[in-house]
mmCIF file of C-alpha atoms and ligand atoms in Angstrom:
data_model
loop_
_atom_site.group_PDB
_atom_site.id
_atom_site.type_symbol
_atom_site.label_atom_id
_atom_site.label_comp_id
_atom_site.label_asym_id
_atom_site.label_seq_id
_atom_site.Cartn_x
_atom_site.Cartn_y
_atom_site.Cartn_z
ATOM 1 C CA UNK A 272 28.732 2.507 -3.061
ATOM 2 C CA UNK A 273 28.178 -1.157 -1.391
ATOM 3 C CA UNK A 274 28.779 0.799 2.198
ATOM 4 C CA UNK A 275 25.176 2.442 1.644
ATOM 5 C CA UNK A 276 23.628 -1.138 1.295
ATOM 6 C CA UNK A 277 22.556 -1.848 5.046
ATOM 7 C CA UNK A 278 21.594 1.496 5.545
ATOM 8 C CA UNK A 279 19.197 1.008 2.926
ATOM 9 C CA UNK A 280 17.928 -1.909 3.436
ATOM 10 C CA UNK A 281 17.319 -0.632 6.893
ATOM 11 C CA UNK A 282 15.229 2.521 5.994
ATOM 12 C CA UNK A 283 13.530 0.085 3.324
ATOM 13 C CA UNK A 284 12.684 -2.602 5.949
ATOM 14 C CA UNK A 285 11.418 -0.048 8.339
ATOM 15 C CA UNK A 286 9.161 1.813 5.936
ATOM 16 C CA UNK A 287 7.820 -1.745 4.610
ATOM 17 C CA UNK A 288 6.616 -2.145 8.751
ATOM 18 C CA UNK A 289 5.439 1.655 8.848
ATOM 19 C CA UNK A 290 3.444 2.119 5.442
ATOM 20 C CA UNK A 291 1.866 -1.749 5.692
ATOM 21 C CA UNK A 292 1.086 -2.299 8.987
ATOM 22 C CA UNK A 293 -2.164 -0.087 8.971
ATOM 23 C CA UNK A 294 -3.002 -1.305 5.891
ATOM 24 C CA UNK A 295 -4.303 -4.416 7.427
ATOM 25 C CA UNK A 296 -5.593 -2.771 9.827
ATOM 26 C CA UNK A 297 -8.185 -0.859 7.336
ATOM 27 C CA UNK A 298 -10.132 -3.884 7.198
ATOM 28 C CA UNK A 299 -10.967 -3.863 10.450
ATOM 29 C CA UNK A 300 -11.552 0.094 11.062
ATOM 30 C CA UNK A 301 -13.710 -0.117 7.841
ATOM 31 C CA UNK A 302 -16.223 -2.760 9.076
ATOM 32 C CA UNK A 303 -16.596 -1.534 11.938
ATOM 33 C CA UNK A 304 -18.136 2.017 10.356
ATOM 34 C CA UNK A 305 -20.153 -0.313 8.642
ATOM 35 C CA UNK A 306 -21.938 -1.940 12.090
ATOM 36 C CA UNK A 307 -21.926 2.237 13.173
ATOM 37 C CA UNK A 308 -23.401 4.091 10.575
ATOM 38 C CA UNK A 309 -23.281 6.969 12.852
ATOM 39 C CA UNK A 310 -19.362 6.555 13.074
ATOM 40 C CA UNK A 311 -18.534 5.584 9.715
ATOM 41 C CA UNK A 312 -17.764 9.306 8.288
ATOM 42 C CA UNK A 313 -15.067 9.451 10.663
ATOM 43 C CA UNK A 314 -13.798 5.953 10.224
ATOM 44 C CA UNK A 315 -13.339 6.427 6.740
ATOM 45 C CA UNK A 316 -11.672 9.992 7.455
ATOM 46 C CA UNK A 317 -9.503 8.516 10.105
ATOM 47 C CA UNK A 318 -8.073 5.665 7.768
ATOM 48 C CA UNK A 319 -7.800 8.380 5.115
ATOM 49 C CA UNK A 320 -5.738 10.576 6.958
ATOM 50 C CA UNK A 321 -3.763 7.518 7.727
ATOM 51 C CA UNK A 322 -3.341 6.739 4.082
ATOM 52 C CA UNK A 323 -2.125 10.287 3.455
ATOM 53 C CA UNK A 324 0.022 10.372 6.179
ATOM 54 C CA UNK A 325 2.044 7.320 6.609
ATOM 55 C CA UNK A 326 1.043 4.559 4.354
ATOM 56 C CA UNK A 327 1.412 6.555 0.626
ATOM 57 C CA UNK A 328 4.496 8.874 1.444
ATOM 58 C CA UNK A 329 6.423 5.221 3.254
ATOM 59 C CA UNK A 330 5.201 3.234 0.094
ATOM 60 C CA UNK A 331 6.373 5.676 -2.531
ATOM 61 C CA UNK A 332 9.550 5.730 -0.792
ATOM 62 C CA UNK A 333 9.993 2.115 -1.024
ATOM 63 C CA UNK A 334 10.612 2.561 -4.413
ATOM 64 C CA UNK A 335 13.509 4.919 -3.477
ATOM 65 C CA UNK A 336 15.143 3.013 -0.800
ATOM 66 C CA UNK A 337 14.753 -0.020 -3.071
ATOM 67 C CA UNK A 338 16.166 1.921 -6.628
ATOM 68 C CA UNK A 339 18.732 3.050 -4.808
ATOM 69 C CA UNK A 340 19.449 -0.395 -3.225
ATOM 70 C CA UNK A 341 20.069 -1.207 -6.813
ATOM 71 C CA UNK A 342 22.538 1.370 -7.946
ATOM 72 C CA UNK A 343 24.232 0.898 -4.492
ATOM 73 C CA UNK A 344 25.137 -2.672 -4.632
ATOM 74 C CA UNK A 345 24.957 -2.738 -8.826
ATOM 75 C CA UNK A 346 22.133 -5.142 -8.602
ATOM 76 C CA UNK A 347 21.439 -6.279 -12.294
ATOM 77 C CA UNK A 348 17.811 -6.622 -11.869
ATOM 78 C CA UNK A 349 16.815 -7.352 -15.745
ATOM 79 C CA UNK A 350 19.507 -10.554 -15.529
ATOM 80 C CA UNK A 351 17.094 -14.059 -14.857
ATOM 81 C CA UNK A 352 18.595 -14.365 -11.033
ATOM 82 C CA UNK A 353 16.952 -11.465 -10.240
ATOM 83 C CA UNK A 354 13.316 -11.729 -11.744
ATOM 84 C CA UNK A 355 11.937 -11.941 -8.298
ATOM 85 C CA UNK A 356 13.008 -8.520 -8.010
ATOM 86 C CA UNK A 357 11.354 -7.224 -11.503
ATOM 87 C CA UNK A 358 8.265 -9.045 -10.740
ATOM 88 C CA UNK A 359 7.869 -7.907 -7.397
ATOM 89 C CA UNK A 360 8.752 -4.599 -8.645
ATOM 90 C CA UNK A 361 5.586 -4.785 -11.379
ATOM 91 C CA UNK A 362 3.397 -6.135 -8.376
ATOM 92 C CA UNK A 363 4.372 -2.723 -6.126
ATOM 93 C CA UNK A 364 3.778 0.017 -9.268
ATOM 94 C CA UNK A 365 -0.022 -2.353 -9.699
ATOM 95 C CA UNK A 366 -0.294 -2.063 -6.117
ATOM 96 C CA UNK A 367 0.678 1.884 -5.823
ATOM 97 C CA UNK A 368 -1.546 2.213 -8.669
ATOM 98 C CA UNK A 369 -4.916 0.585 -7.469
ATOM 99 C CA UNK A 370 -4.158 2.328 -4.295
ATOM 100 C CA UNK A 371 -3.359 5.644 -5.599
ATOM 101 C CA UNK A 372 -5.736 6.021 -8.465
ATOM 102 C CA UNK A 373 -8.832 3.493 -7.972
ATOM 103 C CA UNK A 374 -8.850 3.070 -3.784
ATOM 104 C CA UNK A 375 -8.315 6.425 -2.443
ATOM 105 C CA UNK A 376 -11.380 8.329 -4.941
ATOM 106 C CA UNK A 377 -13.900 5.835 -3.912
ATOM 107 C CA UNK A 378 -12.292 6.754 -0.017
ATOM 108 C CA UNK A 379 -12.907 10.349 -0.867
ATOM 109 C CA UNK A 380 -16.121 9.662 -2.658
ATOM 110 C CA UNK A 381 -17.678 7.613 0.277
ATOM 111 C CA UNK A 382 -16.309 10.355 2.994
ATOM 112 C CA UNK A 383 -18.583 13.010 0.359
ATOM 113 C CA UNK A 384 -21.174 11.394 0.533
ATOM 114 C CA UNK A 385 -21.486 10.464 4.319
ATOM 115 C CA UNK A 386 -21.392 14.381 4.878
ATOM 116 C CA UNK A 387 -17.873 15.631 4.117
ATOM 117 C CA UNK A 388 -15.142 16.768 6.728
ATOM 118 C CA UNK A 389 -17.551 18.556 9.080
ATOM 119 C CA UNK A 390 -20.934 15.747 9.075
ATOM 120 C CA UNK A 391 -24.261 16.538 11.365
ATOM 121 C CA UNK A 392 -24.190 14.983 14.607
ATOM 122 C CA UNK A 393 -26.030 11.485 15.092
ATOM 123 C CA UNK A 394 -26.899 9.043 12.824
ATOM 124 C CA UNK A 395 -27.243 9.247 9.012
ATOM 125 C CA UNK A 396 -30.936 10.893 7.735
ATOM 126 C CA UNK A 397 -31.458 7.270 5.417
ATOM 127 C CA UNK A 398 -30.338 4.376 3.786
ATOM 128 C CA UNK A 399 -26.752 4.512 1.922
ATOM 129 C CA UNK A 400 -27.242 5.646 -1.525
ATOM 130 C CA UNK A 401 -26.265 3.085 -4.406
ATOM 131 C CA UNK A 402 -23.615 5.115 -5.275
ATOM 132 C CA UNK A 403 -22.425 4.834 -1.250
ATOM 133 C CA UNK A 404 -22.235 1.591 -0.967
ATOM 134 C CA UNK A 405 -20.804 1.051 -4.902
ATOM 135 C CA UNK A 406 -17.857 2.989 -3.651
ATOM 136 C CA UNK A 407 -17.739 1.234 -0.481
ATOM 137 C CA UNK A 408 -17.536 -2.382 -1.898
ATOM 138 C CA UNK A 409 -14.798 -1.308 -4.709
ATOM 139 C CA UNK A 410 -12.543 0.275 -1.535
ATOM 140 C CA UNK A 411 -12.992 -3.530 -0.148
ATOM 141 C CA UNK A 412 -12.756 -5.439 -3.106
ATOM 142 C CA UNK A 413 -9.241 -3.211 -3.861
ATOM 143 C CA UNK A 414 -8.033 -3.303 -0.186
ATOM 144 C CA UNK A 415 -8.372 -7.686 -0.543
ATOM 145 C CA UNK A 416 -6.084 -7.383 -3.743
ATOM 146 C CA UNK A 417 -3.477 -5.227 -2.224
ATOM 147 C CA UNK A 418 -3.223 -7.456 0.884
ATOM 148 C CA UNK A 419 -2.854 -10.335 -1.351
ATOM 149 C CA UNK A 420 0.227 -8.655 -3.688
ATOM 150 C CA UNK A 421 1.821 -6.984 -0.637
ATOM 151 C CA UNK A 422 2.463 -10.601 0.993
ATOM 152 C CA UNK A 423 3.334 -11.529 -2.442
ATOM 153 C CA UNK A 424 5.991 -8.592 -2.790
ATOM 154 C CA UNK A 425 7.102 -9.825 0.612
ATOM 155 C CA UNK A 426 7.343 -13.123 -0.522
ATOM 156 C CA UNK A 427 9.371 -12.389 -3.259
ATOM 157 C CA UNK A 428 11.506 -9.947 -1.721
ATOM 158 C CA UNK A 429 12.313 -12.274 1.500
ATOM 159 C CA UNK A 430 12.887 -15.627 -0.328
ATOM 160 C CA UNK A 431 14.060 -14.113 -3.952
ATOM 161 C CA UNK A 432 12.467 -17.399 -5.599
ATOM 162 C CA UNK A 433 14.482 -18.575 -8.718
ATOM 163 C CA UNK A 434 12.090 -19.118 -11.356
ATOM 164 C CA UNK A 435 15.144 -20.491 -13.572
ATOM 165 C CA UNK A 436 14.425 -18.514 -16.772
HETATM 166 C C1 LIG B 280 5.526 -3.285 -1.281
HETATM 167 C C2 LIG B 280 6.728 -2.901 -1.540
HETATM 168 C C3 LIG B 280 7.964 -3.579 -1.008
HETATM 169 C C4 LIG B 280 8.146 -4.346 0.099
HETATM 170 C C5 LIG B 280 7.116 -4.739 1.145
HETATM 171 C C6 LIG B 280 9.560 -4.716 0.133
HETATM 172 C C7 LIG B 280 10.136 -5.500 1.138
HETATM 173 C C8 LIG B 280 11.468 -5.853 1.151
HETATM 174 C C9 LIG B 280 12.089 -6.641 2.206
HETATM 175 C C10 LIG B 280 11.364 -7.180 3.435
HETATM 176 C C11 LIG B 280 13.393 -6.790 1.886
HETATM 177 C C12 LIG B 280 14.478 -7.512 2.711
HETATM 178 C C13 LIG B 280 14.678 -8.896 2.178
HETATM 179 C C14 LIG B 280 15.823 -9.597 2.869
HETATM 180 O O1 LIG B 280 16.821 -8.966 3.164
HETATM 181 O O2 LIG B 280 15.696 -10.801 3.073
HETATM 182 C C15 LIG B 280 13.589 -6.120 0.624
HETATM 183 C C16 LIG B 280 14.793 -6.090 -0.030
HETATM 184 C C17 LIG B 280 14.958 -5.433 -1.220
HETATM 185 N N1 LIG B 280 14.035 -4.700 -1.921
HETATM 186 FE FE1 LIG B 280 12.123 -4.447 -1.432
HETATM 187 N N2 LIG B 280 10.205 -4.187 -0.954
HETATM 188 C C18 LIG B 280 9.258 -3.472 -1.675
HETATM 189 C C19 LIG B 280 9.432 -2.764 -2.818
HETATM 190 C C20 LIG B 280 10.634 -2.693 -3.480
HETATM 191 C C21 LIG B 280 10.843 -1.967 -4.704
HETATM 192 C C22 LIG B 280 9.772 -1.156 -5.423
HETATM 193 C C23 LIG B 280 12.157 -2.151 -5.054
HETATM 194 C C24 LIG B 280 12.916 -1.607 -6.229
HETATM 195 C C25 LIG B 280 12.649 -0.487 -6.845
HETATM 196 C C26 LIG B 280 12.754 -3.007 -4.035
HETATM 197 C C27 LIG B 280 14.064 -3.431 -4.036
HETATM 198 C C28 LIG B 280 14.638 -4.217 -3.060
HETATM 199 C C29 LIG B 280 16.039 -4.652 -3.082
HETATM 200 C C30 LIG B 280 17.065 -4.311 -4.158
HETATM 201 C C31 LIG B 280 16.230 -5.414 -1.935
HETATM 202 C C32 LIG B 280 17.523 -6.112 -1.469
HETATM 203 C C33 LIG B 280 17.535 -7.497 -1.995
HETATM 204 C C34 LIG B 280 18.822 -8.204 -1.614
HETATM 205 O O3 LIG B 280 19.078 -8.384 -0.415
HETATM 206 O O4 LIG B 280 19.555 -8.575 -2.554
HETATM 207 N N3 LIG B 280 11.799 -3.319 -3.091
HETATM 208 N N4 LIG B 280 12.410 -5.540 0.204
#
């Protein structure tokens, strides 16, 4: 079914702008509930809700556009002309899985600990507890690494390298 093959790269393009655009915006959102401790419950909620929302759903369904990409045009992605497309492939399911199972439970942890969906007004009673700002720097440390293999997938995807074996 070739026919299907713009139409899918359409719908995979466009989700690729939808689920990673905020992503580098998280950065930003994040630091700036760091300089306002009194605003950095709902920072962290807002980019979660983001996360749930629009990133996750538009990068699992990457995989779906892109799978289907495959079948459509009869892609043979295990042949060597194509191991840009396996290895970006690996990258994505290391990404989705940082994201998925390391990222957003330190998100959840740090919005627990900064007083849940419904916080106090003001600013917080103390310091961050260790455990606080362990989650916080592993949600930074992970959000750096999936910057870094999203512009790698990218890469890959846009220029299809050939490695040659
Ligand atoms: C972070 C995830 C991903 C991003 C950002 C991404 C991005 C892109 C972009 C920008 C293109 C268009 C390249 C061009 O036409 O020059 C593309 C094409 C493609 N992508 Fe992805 N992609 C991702 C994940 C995937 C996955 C998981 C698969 C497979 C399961 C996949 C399969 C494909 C295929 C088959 C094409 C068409 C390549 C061709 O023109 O021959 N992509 N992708």
């Amino acid at each position: 079914m070739p026919e299907l093959f713009p139409w899918l790269l359409f719908l995979h393009v466009l989700a690729a702008i939808v689920a990673f655009g905020p992503t580098f915006a998280f950065p930003i959102i994040g630091s700036m509930g760091g300089q306002e401790p009194q605003h950095a419950n709902f920072a962290t909620r807002a980019s979660h809700r983001v996360g749930d929302l629009v990133v996750e759903p538009f990068a699992i369904s990457m995989f779906v556009t892109g799978a289907l990409m495959i079948w459509s045009a009869g892609i043979p992605f295990l042949d060597p002309a194509y191991r840009w497309l396996l290895l970006a492939i690996v990258l994505y399911l290391v990404a989705l899985g940082l994201a998925l199972f390391v990222s957003r439970p330190n998100v959840k942890r740090i919005i627990a600990l900064s007083g849940g969906e419904a916080p106090p007004p003001g600013p917080p009673p103390g310091p961050p507890p260790p455990e606080m700002l362990h989650a916080v720097s592993t949600v930074q440390r992970i959000g750096m690494i999936l910057i870094v293999l999203l512009v790698v997938i990218v890469f890959l995807m846009v220029v299809k390298p050939d490695f040659g074996f």
